[in-house]
């Protein structure tokens, strides 16, 4: 019978196993939402890279694992980007190649207790470095950060208020490393147990001592979700449906009405009839309406996605132009090189234009909102800056209608819980076709989710909060700490390597000899 080691001797079999191991953590995210699975899901990948026969093979184990993770996390892109989904997964998966080498370096063979203890800090730091690089908007943004799997766990959300999703990712990886050590390295079980105890103690301390949002007044925010409207003249018919649903809010004492991303398919300066209809809706409901215009602007060249606030007299002048665009969906990076993506999938035929700054809007009655558009809700820094600039309610206008029957709508809606907990501000996630959701300042869900089968207008009583979370004040300190840890460890390894080389090169001193030419012996 062939042993597992013999079976893994084939590079392709090992690579396939690494890809499967890398894909396992995705089960912790929506739609499966097995949040507890994240705390052990990396163990097979860690054990595989640890047992790599060489550092080069560990690099491949990291790369293939990263490929599996990225492909599984973004599998819902396949119907639209086709083969290019595999290309993106392979390119982003390469970011985990150094992490695979780190795993073998720290846990390979029979590591000492000290080396295992170092792994509890260095490997989570390496993972955060990967998440930091891939969080760059040009590489797709921070969709699927490991800590985001804990979006519905109250203690984890409390931790997010201190260190953001970064702190959650660090702790999840640290626990996985500790479990892998307990499974495979008997001599290092003491530091592994100590690491688990320290994680539990840190979580408990944050739960007890971290400040809670100071909730006071409430604002009535209505989300209008028209549902799927496709086919000929869909932009006009969608507007008609949104108008119909909004009229149902008359007399309900609403403070703000929010429509989803691309809810208006025409520039309001070019379509004054639509602007007049929106103003009439504002007068009927007694609330201002935040719409999202996806159209070629009349006052400047190019297509923009813009959050536009409309009052009883028409557009108020408050406007936010989307700053971070979806790669391939709204623009093609390096179009001269990658423009062929339009021939194999539904990539953007024309690049949309970017906004230049974030905007906090006053919707009346002293209520200040901070709008974001689509996957901008995945970026912790954007919501943090809006909270620091005085936004009392965070808003994300989104549309995942292209991926209606996939995991994408629920994954997207879950991100708002993290942004709310990080900033201590309630967040509204309003979509065209679901999933729409609202969360309070601690990340707990308010009212019902509006699923992908809903076409309705829903009013949410949103408790407003004051004060500032440690994460808003301190920023991405877990990332900075992780980079320091990597630098210190790298320097220590460099010093250790130099010492070993000097020891190996040092000439041996020959033994002293007597007058008769024989070696001297101790005691003579």
Coordinates of C-alpha atoms in Angstrom, one line a residue:
X1 CA 0.0 0.0 0.0
X2 CA 1.4 3.4 -0.9
X3 CA 2.0 5.8 1.9
X4 CA 0.8 9.3 2.0
X5 CA 4.3 10.5 1.6
X6 CA 4.8 8.4 -1.5
X7 CA 1.6 9.7 -2.9
X8 CA 2.6 13.3 -2.3
X9 CA 5.9 12.7 -4.0
X10 CA 4.2 13.7 -7.2
X11 CA 4.5 17.5 -7.6
X12 CA 1.1 17.8 -9.3
X13 CA -0.7 15.7 -6.6
X14 CA 0.9 17.8 -3.9
X15 CA -0.1 21.0 -5.7
X16 CA -3.7 19.9 -6.0
X17 CA -3.8 19.0 -2.3
X18 CA -2.4 22.4 -1.4
X19 CA -5.0 24.1 -3.5
X20 CA -7.8 22.1 -1.8
X21 CA -6.3 22.9 1.6
X22 CA -6.1 26.6 0.7
X23 CA -9.8 26.6 -0.3
X24 CA -11.0 25.3 3.0
X25 CA -11.3 28.6 4.9
X26 CA -13.9 29.9 2.5
X27 CA -16.5 27.7 4.2
X28 CA -16.3 30.1 7.1
X29 CA -17.6 33.0 5.0
X30 CA -21.2 33.5 3.7
X31 CA -23.1 31.7 2.4
X32 CA -22.0 28.7 4.5
X33 CA -21.0 31.0 7.3
X34 CA -19.4 28.3 9.4
X35 CA -17.5 31.0 11.4
X36 CA -16.0 28.5 13.9
X37 CA -14.3 26.7 11.0
X38 CA -12.0 29.6 10.4
X39 CA -10.1 28.9 13.7
X40 CA -8.9 25.5 12.4
X41 CA -9.3 25.7 8.6
X42 CA -5.6 26.6 8.0
X43 CA -4.3 23.6 9.8
X44 CA -4.1 21.2 6.8
X45 CA -2.4 23.9 4.7
X46 CA 0.1 24.6 7.6
X47 CA 0.9 20.9 8.1
X48 CA 1.4 20.4 4.3
X49 CA 3.8 23.3 4.0
X50 CA 5.6 22.3 7.2
X51 CA 6.3 18.9 5.8
X52 CA 7.6 20.2 2.4
X53 CA 10.8 18.4 1.5
X54 CA 12.5 21.7 0.6
X55 CA 12.1 25.4 0.9
X56 CA 11.4 25.6 -2.8
X57 CA 8.6 23.1 -2.5
X58 CA 7.2 25.0 0.5
X59 CA 7.0 28.1 -1.7
X60 CA 4.9 26.2 -4.2
X61 CA 2.7 24.9 -1.4
X62 CA 2.1 28.5 -0.4
X63 CA 1.4 29.6 -3.9
X64 CA -1.0 26.7 -4.7
X65 CA -2.7 27.2 -1.4
X66 CA -3.2 30.9 -2.2
X67 CA -4.5 30.0 -5.6
X68 CA -7.1 27.7 -4.0
X69 CA -8.1 30.3 -1.5
X70 CA -8.5 33.1 -4.1
X71 CA -10.3 30.8 -6.6
X72 CA -12.8 29.5 -4.0
X73 CA -13.3 33.0 -2.6
X74 CA -14.1 34.5 -6.0
X75 CA -15.6 31.4 -7.7
X76 CA -18.8 33.4 -8.4
X77 CA -16.8 35.5 -11.0
X78 CA -16.4 32.4 -13.3
X79 CA -19.6 33.0 -15.3
X80 CA -18.4 36.5 -16.1
X81 CA -14.7 36.4 -16.3
X82 CA -14.3 32.8 -17.4
X83 CA -10.7 31.7 -17.7
X84 CA -9.5 35.1 -16.5
X85 CA -10.7 34.1 -13.0
X86 CA -8.0 31.4 -12.9
X87 CA -5.4 33.9 -14.1
X88 CA -6.4 36.4 -11.3
X89 CA -6.3 33.6 -8.7
X90 CA -2.9 32.4 -9.8
X91 CA -1.4 36.0 -9.7
X92 CA -2.9 36.8 -6.3
X93 CA -2.1 33.3 -5.0
X94 CA 1.6 34.0 -5.6
X95 CA 1.4 36.4 -2.6
X96 CA 1.3 33.4 -0.3
X97 CA 4.4 31.8 -1.7
X98 CA 6.8 33.5 0.9
X99 CA 4.3 32.6 3.6
X100 CA 4.6 28.9 2.6
X101 CA 8.4 29.2 3.0
X102 CA 8.0 30.9 6.4
X103 CA 5.8 28.0 7.6
X104 CA 8.5 25.4 6.8
X105 CA 11.3 27.7 8.1
X106 CA 9.6 28.0 11.5
X107 CA 7.8 24.7 11.9
X108 CA 9.6 22.3 9.6
X109 CA 11.4 19.3 11.1
X110 CA 11.5 19.2 14.9
X111 CA 11.3 22.9 15.9
X112 CA 12.3 23.9 19.4
X113 CA 9.8 25.5 21.7
X114 CA 11.4 28.9 21.0
X115 CA 10.9 28.5 17.3
X116 CA 7.3 27.4 17.7
X117 CA 6.7 30.4 20.0
X118 CA 8.2 32.7 17.3
X119 CA 5.8 31.0 14.7
X120 CA 2.8 32.2 16.8
X121 CA 3.8 35.8 16.0
X122 CA 5.7 35.6 12.7
X123 CA 3.2 33.5 10.7
X124 CA 0.2 35.6 11.6
X125 CA 2.3 38.7 10.8
X126 CA 3.2 37.2 7.4
X127 CA -0.4 36.5 6.7
X128 CA -1.3 40.2 7.5
X129 CA 1.5 41.3 5.1
X130 CA -0.2 39.3 2.4
X131 CA -3.6 40.8 3.2
X132 CA -2.1 44.3 3.2
X133 CA -0.6 43.8 -0.3
X134 CA -3.7 42.3 -1.8
X135 CA -5.9 45.0 -0.2
X136 CA -4.5 47.5 -2.7
X137 CA -7.4 48.5 -4.9
X138 CA -5.5 47.7 -8.1
X139 CA -5.2 44.0 -7.0
X140 CA -8.9 43.7 -6.3
X141 CA -9.2 45.1 -2.8
X142 CA -9.6 43.4 0.6
X143 CA -12.4 41.1 -0.2
X144 CA -12.2 37.9 1.8
X145 CA -9.9 39.0 4.5
X146 CA -9.7 36.0 7.0
X147 CA -11.0 38.1 9.9
X148 CA -14.1 39.0 8.0
X149 CA -15.4 35.5 8.5
X150 CA -16.2 36.5 12.1
X151 CA -18.8 39.1 11.1
X152 CA -21.6 37.7 13.2
X153 CA -19.5 36.8 16.4
X154 CA -20.1 39.5 19.1
X155 CA -16.7 39.1 20.9
X156 CA -14.9 39.2 17.5
X157 CA -16.7 42.4 16.6
X158 CA -15.6 43.9 19.9
X159 CA -12.0 43.1 18.9
X160 CA -12.6 44.7 15.6
X161 CA -13.4 48.0 17.4
X162 CA -9.9 47.9 18.8
X163 CA -7.8 46.7 15.9
X164 CA -10.1 46.4 12.9
X165 CA -10.5 43.3 10.8
X166 CA -6.7 43.1 10.8
X167 CA -6.6 42.1 14.5
X168 CA -9.2 39.4 13.8
X169 CA -7.1 38.0 11.0
X170 CA -4.0 38.0 13.1
X171 CA -5.7 36.1 16.0
X172 CA -7.4 33.6 13.7
X173 CA -4.1 32.7 12.1
X174 CA -2.3 32.5 15.5
X175 CA -4.9 30.0 16.8
X176 CA -4.5 27.9 13.6
X177 CA -0.7 27.9 14.1
X178 CA -1.2 26.8 17.7
X179 CA -3.5 24.0 16.8
X180 CA -1.1 22.8 14.1
X181 CA 1.8 22.8 16.6
X182 CA -0.4 20.8 19.1
X183 CA -1.1 18.3 16.3
X184 CA 2.4 17.8 14.9
X185 CA 5.0 19.1 17.3
X186 CA 4.9 17.4 20.7
X187 CA 7.9 19.1 22.1
X188 CA 6.5 22.5 21.5
X189 CA 3.0 22.0 23.0
X190 CA 3.7 24.3 25.9
X191 CA 4.1 27.5 23.8
X192 CA 1.1 26.4 21.7
X193 CA -1.1 26.1 24.7
X194 CA 0.3 29.4 26.1
X195 CA -0.6 31.1 22.8
X196 CA -4.2 29.8 22.9
X197 CA -4.5 31.0 26.5
X198 CA -3.1 34.4 25.6
X199 CA -5.6 34.8 22.7
X200 CA -8.5 33.9 25.0
X201 CA -7.2 36.3 27.7
X202 CA -6.8 39.1 25.1
X203 CA -10.3 38.6 23.8
X204 CA -11.7 38.5 27.3
X205 CA -9.9 41.7 28.3
X206 CA -11.2 43.5 25.2
X207 CA -14.7 42.3 25.9
X208 CA -14.6 43.7 29.4
X209 CA -12.6 46.9 29.0
X210 CA -13.1 48.2 25.4
X211 CA -15.6 51.2 25.3
X212 CA -19.0 50.6 23.9
X213 CA -20.8 53.0 21.6
X214 CA -22.9 55.6 23.4
X215 CA -26.3 55.2 21.7
X216 CA -28.9 57.9 22.1
X217 CA -31.2 59.3 19.4
X218 CA -32.6 57.2 16.5
X219 CA -33.0 57.9 12.8
X220 CA -35.6 56.3 10.6
X221 CA -33.8 55.1 7.4
X222 CA -35.7 53.5 4.6
X223 CA -34.0 51.1 2.1
X224 CA -35.7 50.8 -1.3
X225 CA -34.8 47.5 -3.1
X226 CA -36.6 47.2 -6.4
X227 CA -35.4 43.7 -7.2
X228 CA -34.3 42.4 -10.6
X229 CA -35.3 44.6 -13.5
X230 CA -33.7 43.4 -16.8
X231 CA -34.2 43.6 -20.5
X232 CA -35.1 46.5 -22.7
X233 CA -35.5 50.0 -21.2
X234 CA -34.5 48.5 -17.8
X235 CA -33.1 51.8 -16.5
X236 CA -36.5 53.6 -17.0
X237 CA -38.5 50.6 -15.6
X238 CA -36.2 50.4 -12.6
X239 CA -36.8 54.0 -11.8
X240 CA -40.5 53.5 -12.1
X241 CA -40.4 50.6 -9.6
X242 CA -38.2 52.6 -7.2
X243 CA -40.6 55.5 -7.4
X244 CA -43.6 53.3 -6.7
X245 CA -41.9 51.7 -3.7
X246 CA -40.8 55.1 -2.3
X247 CA -44.3 56.5 -2.4
X248 CA -45.3 53.8 0.1
X249 CA -43.1 55.5 2.6
X250 CA -45.3 58.6 2.7
X251 CA -46.6 59.4 6.2
X252 CA -44.1 57.1 8.0
X253 CA -41.9 59.9 9.4
X254 CA -38.7 58.8 7.6
X255 CA -35.5 60.8 8.0
X256 CA -33.7 59.4 4.9
X257 CA -34.5 57.2 1.9
X258 CA -31.7 55.2 0.3
X259 CA -31.7 53.7 -3.2
X260 CA -29.1 51.2 -4.3
X261 CA -26.1 51.4 -6.7
X262 CA -26.9 52.4 -10.3
X263 CA -30.5 53.1 -9.2
X264 CA -30.6 56.0 -11.7
X265 CA -29.2 55.3 -15.1
X266 CA -29.2 58.9 -16.4
X267 CA -27.4 62.1 -15.4
X268 CA -30.0 64.2 -13.7
X269 CA -28.9 67.4 -15.5
X270 CA -29.6 65.6 -18.8
X271 CA -32.9 64.3 -17.4
X272 CA -34.6 67.1 -15.5
X273 CA -37.9 65.2 -15.6
X274 CA -36.3 62.5 -13.4
X275 CA -34.9 65.2 -11.0
X276 CA -38.4 66.7 -10.7
X277 CA -39.9 63.2 -9.9
X278 CA -37.3 62.7 -7.2
X279 CA -38.0 66.1 -5.7
X280 CA -41.7 65.3 -5.7
X281 CA -40.9 62.0 -3.8
X282 CA -38.9 63.9 -1.3
X283 CA -41.8 66.2 -0.6
X284 CA -44.3 63.3 -0.4
X285 CA -42.1 61.3 2.1
X286 CA -40.8 64.4 4.0
X287 CA -37.3 63.0 3.6
X288 CA -34.3 63.5 1.4
X289 CA -33.4 60.7 -1.0
X290 CA -29.9 59.4 -1.6
X291 CA -29.8 57.9 -5.1
X292 CA -26.9 56.5 -7.1
X293 CA -26.3 57.8 -10.6
X294 CA -24.4 55.6 -13.0
X295 CA -24.1 57.6 -16.2
X296 CA -22.0 59.8 -18.4
X297 CA -21.8 63.2 -16.8
X298 CA -23.0 66.3 -18.7
X299 CA -20.5 68.6 -17.0
X300 CA -17.3 66.6 -17.5
X301 CA -16.1 63.7 -19.7
X302 CA -16.5 60.1 -18.8
X303 CA -18.9 57.8 -16.8
X304 CA -19.1 58.2 -13.1
X305 CA -20.9 56.3 -10.3
X306 CA -22.1 59.0 -7.9
X307 CA -24.1 59.2 -4.7
X308 CA -26.4 62.2 -5.2
X309 CA -28.6 63.7 -2.4
X310 CA -32.0 65.0 -3.6
X311 CA -34.3 67.2 -1.5
X312 CA -37.8 68.7 -2.0
X313 CA -36.3 71.3 -4.4
X314 CA -34.2 68.8 -6.4
X315 CA -30.5 67.8 -6.1
X316 CA -29.0 69.5 -3.1
X317 CA -25.5 69.7 -4.6
X318 CA -24.1 67.0 -2.2
X319 CA -22.4 64.5 -4.4
X320 CA -19.9 61.7 -3.9
X321 CA -18.1 60.2 -6.9
X322 CA -16.9 56.7 -6.4
X323 CA -13.2 56.6 -5.8
X324 CA -12.2 52.9 -5.8
X325 CA -13.4 51.1 -8.8
X326 CA -13.9 47.3 -9.3
X327 CA -11.0 45.9 -11.4
X328 CA -12.3 44.5 -14.7
X329 CA -15.9 45.2 -13.7
X330 CA -15.6 49.0 -13.9
X331 CA -12.1 49.4 -15.4
X332 CA -9.4 47.2 -16.7
X333 CA -6.0 47.7 -15.1
X334 CA -3.2 48.2 -17.7
X335 CA -5.8 48.1 -20.5
X336 CA -3.1 48.0 -23.1
X337 CA -1.9 44.7 -21.7
X338 CA -5.0 43.2 -20.3
X339 CA -7.7 44.5 -22.6
X340 CA -8.1 41.1 -24.1
X341 CA -10.2 40.3 -21.0
X342 CA -13.2 41.9 -22.7
X343 CA -13.1 39.1 -25.4
X344 CA -13.3 36.3 -22.9
X345 CA -15.7 37.7 -20.3
X346 CA -17.9 40.6 -19.3
X347 CA -15.1 43.0 -18.5
X348 CA -15.6 46.8 -18.7
X349 CA -15.7 48.0 -22.3
X350 CA -14.9 51.6 -21.1
X351 CA -13.1 52.7 -17.9
X352 CA -15.2 54.6 -15.4
X353 CA -13.8 57.8 -13.9
X354 CA -12.8 58.1 -10.2
X355 CA -13.7 60.6 -7.6
X356 CA -11.1 62.5 -5.7
X357 CA -12.3 62.7 -2.1
X358 CA -14.7 61.3 0.4
X359 CA -17.8 63.3 1.3
X360 CA -19.9 63.6 4.5
X361 CA -23.4 64.9 3.8
X362 CA -25.9 66.7 6.0
X363 CA -29.4 65.2 5.3
X364 CA -31.2 67.6 7.6
X365 CA -32.1 67.5 11.3
X366 CA -28.4 67.4 12.1
X367 CA -28.0 63.9 10.7
X368 CA -24.7 63.4 8.9
X369 CA -24.1 60.4 6.6
X370 CA -21.0 59.0 5.0
X371 CA -21.7 57.3 1.6
X372 CA -19.7 54.6 -0.1
X373 CA -20.4 52.8 -3.3
X374 CA -20.3 49.0 -3.9
X375 CA -17.1 47.2 -2.8
X376 CA -15.8 50.3 -1.2
X377 CA -17.4 48.9 1.9
X378 CA -14.7 46.3 1.9
X379 CA -12.0 48.9 2.7
X380 CA -11.7 49.6 6.4
X381 CA -9.8 52.8 5.9
X382 CA -12.7 54.4 4.0
X383 CA -15.3 53.9 6.7
X384 CA -12.8 54.9 9.4
X385 CA -12.1 58.2 7.7
X386 CA -15.8 58.9 7.3
X387 CA -16.4 58.3 11.0
X388 CA -13.4 60.5 11.9
X389 CA -14.9 63.3 9.7
X390 CA -18.1 63.3 11.6
X391 CA -20.4 60.8 9.8
X392 CA -23.1 59.4 12.2
X393 CA -24.4 56.8 9.8
X394 CA -22.3 54.9 7.2
X395 CA -24.0 54.0 3.9
X396 CA -23.0 51.6 1.1
X397 CA -25.0 51.7 -2.1
X398 CA -24.5 48.4 -3.9
X399 CA -25.7 46.1 -6.6
X400 CA -24.7 42.5 -7.0
X401 CA -27.4 41.6 -9.5
X402 CA -24.8 40.1 -11.9
X403 CA -24.1 37.5 -9.2
X404 CA -27.6 37.1 -8.0
X405 CA -27.6 33.3 -7.4
X406 CA -24.1 33.1 -5.8
X407 CA -22.5 33.6 -2.5
X408 CA -21.5 37.2 -3.4
X409 CA -24.6 39.1 -2.2
X410 CA -24.4 37.6 1.3
X411 CA -20.6 38.0 1.5
X412 CA -21.0 41.7 0.5
X413 CA -23.8 42.4 3.1
X414 CA -21.7 40.8 5.9
X415 CA -18.9 43.4 5.4
X416 CA -21.1 46.2 6.7
X417 CA -21.2 44.5 10.2
X418 CA -17.4 44.7 10.4
X419 CA -17.3 48.4 9.3
X420 CA -20.0 49.3 11.8
X421 CA -18.1 47.5 14.7
X422 CA -14.8 49.0 13.7
X423 CA -16.0 52.6 13.6
X424 CA -18.8 52.5 16.3
X425 CA -21.2 53.8 13.7
X426 CA -24.4 52.1 12.4
X427 CA -24.1 51.1 8.7
X428 CA -26.8 50.7 6.0
X429 CA -26.1 48.4 3.1
X430 CA -28.6 49.2 0.4
X431 CA -28.8 47.2 -2.8
X432 CA -30.8 47.0 -6.0
X433 CA -31.5 43.3 -5.8
X434 CA -30.4 42.0 -2.4
X435 CA -28.9 41.4 0.0
X436 CA -29.7 44.6 1.8
X437 CA -29.0 44.9 5.6
X438 CA -28.6 47.3 8.4
X439 CA -26.3 47.0 11.5
X440 CA -26.0 49.0 14.7
X441 CA -22.8 50.5 16.1
X442 CA -21.7 47.2 17.5
X443 CA -22.2 45.3 14.3
X444 CA -25.4 43.6 15.4
X445 CA -28.1 43.3 12.7
X446 CA -31.1 45.6 12.9
X447 CA -34.4 44.4 11.4
X448 CA -34.6 41.9 8.5
X449 CA -32.2 41.2 5.7
X450 CA -33.8 41.9 2.3
X451 CA -32.9 38.8 0.3
X452 CA -32.3 38.4 -3.4
X453 CA -36.0 37.6 -3.9
X454 CA -37.3 40.8 -2.3
X455 CA -38.8 43.9 -4.0
X456 CA -39.8 46.2 -1.2
X457 CA -39.2 49.3 0.8
X458 CA -38.2 48.7 4.4
X459 CA -37.8 51.2 7.3
X460 CA -35.1 50.7 9.9
X461 CA -35.0 52.4 13.3
X462 CA -31.2 53.1 13.5
X463 CA -29.8 54.0 16.9
X464 CA -27.2 56.8 16.5
X465 CA -24.0 56.7 18.5
X466 CA -21.3 59.1 19.6
X467 CA -17.7 58.8 20.6
X468 CA -14.8 57.1 18.9
X469 CA -13.5 53.6 18.8
X470 CA -9.8 52.8 19.4
X471 CA -9.6 51.6 15.8
X472 CA -10.8 55.0 14.5
X473 CA -8.2 56.8 16.7
X474 CA -5.3 54.5 16.2
X475 CA -5.8 53.2 12.7
X476 CA -4.2 50.0 11.3
X477 CA -1.9 49.4 14.2
X478 CA -2.0 45.6 13.9
X479 CA -0.6 45.8 10.4
X480 CA 2.2 48.1 11.6
X481 CA 3.0 45.8 14.5
X482 CA 3.0 42.8 12.1
X483 CA 5.6 44.5 9.8
X484 CA 7.8 45.3 12.9
X485 CA 7.6 41.7 13.9
X486 CA 8.7 40.5 10.5
X487 CA 11.5 43.0 10.3
X488 CA 12.8 42.0 13.8
X489 CA 12.6 38.3 13.0
X490 CA 14.3 38.8 9.7
X491 CA 17.1 40.7 11.3
X492 CA 17.5 38.0 14.0
X493 CA 17.6 35.3 11.4
X494 CA 20.2 37.3 9.4
X495 CA 22.4 37.6 12.5
X496 CA 22.0 33.9 13.3
X497 CA 23.0 33.0 9.7
X498 CA 26.1 35.2 9.8
X499 CA 27.2 33.6 13.1
X500 CA 26.7 30.1 11.7
X501 CA 28.8 30.9 8.6
X502 CA 31.6 32.4 10.7
X503 CA 31.6 29.3 12.9
X504 CA 31.8 27.0 9.9
X505 CA 34.7 29.0 8.4
X506 CA 36.7 29.4 11.5
X507 CA 40.0 27.3 11.3
X508 CA 40.4 24.5 13.9
X509 CA 43.3 25.0 16.3
X510 CA 45.7 22.0 16.1
X511 CA 46.5 20.3 19.4
X512 CA 49.8 21.2 21.1
X513 CA 52.6 18.7 20.6
X514 CA 55.5 17.6 22.9
X515 CA 59.1 17.6 22.1
X516 CA 58.8 14.0 20.9
X517 CA 56.1 15.1 18.4
X518 CA 53.2 13.4 20.1
X519 CA 50.0 15.3 21.1
X520 CA 50.0 16.7 24.6
X521 CA 47.5 15.1 26.9
X522 CA 45.7 16.8 29.7
X523 CA 47.3 16.4 33.0
X524 CA 50.8 15.7 31.6

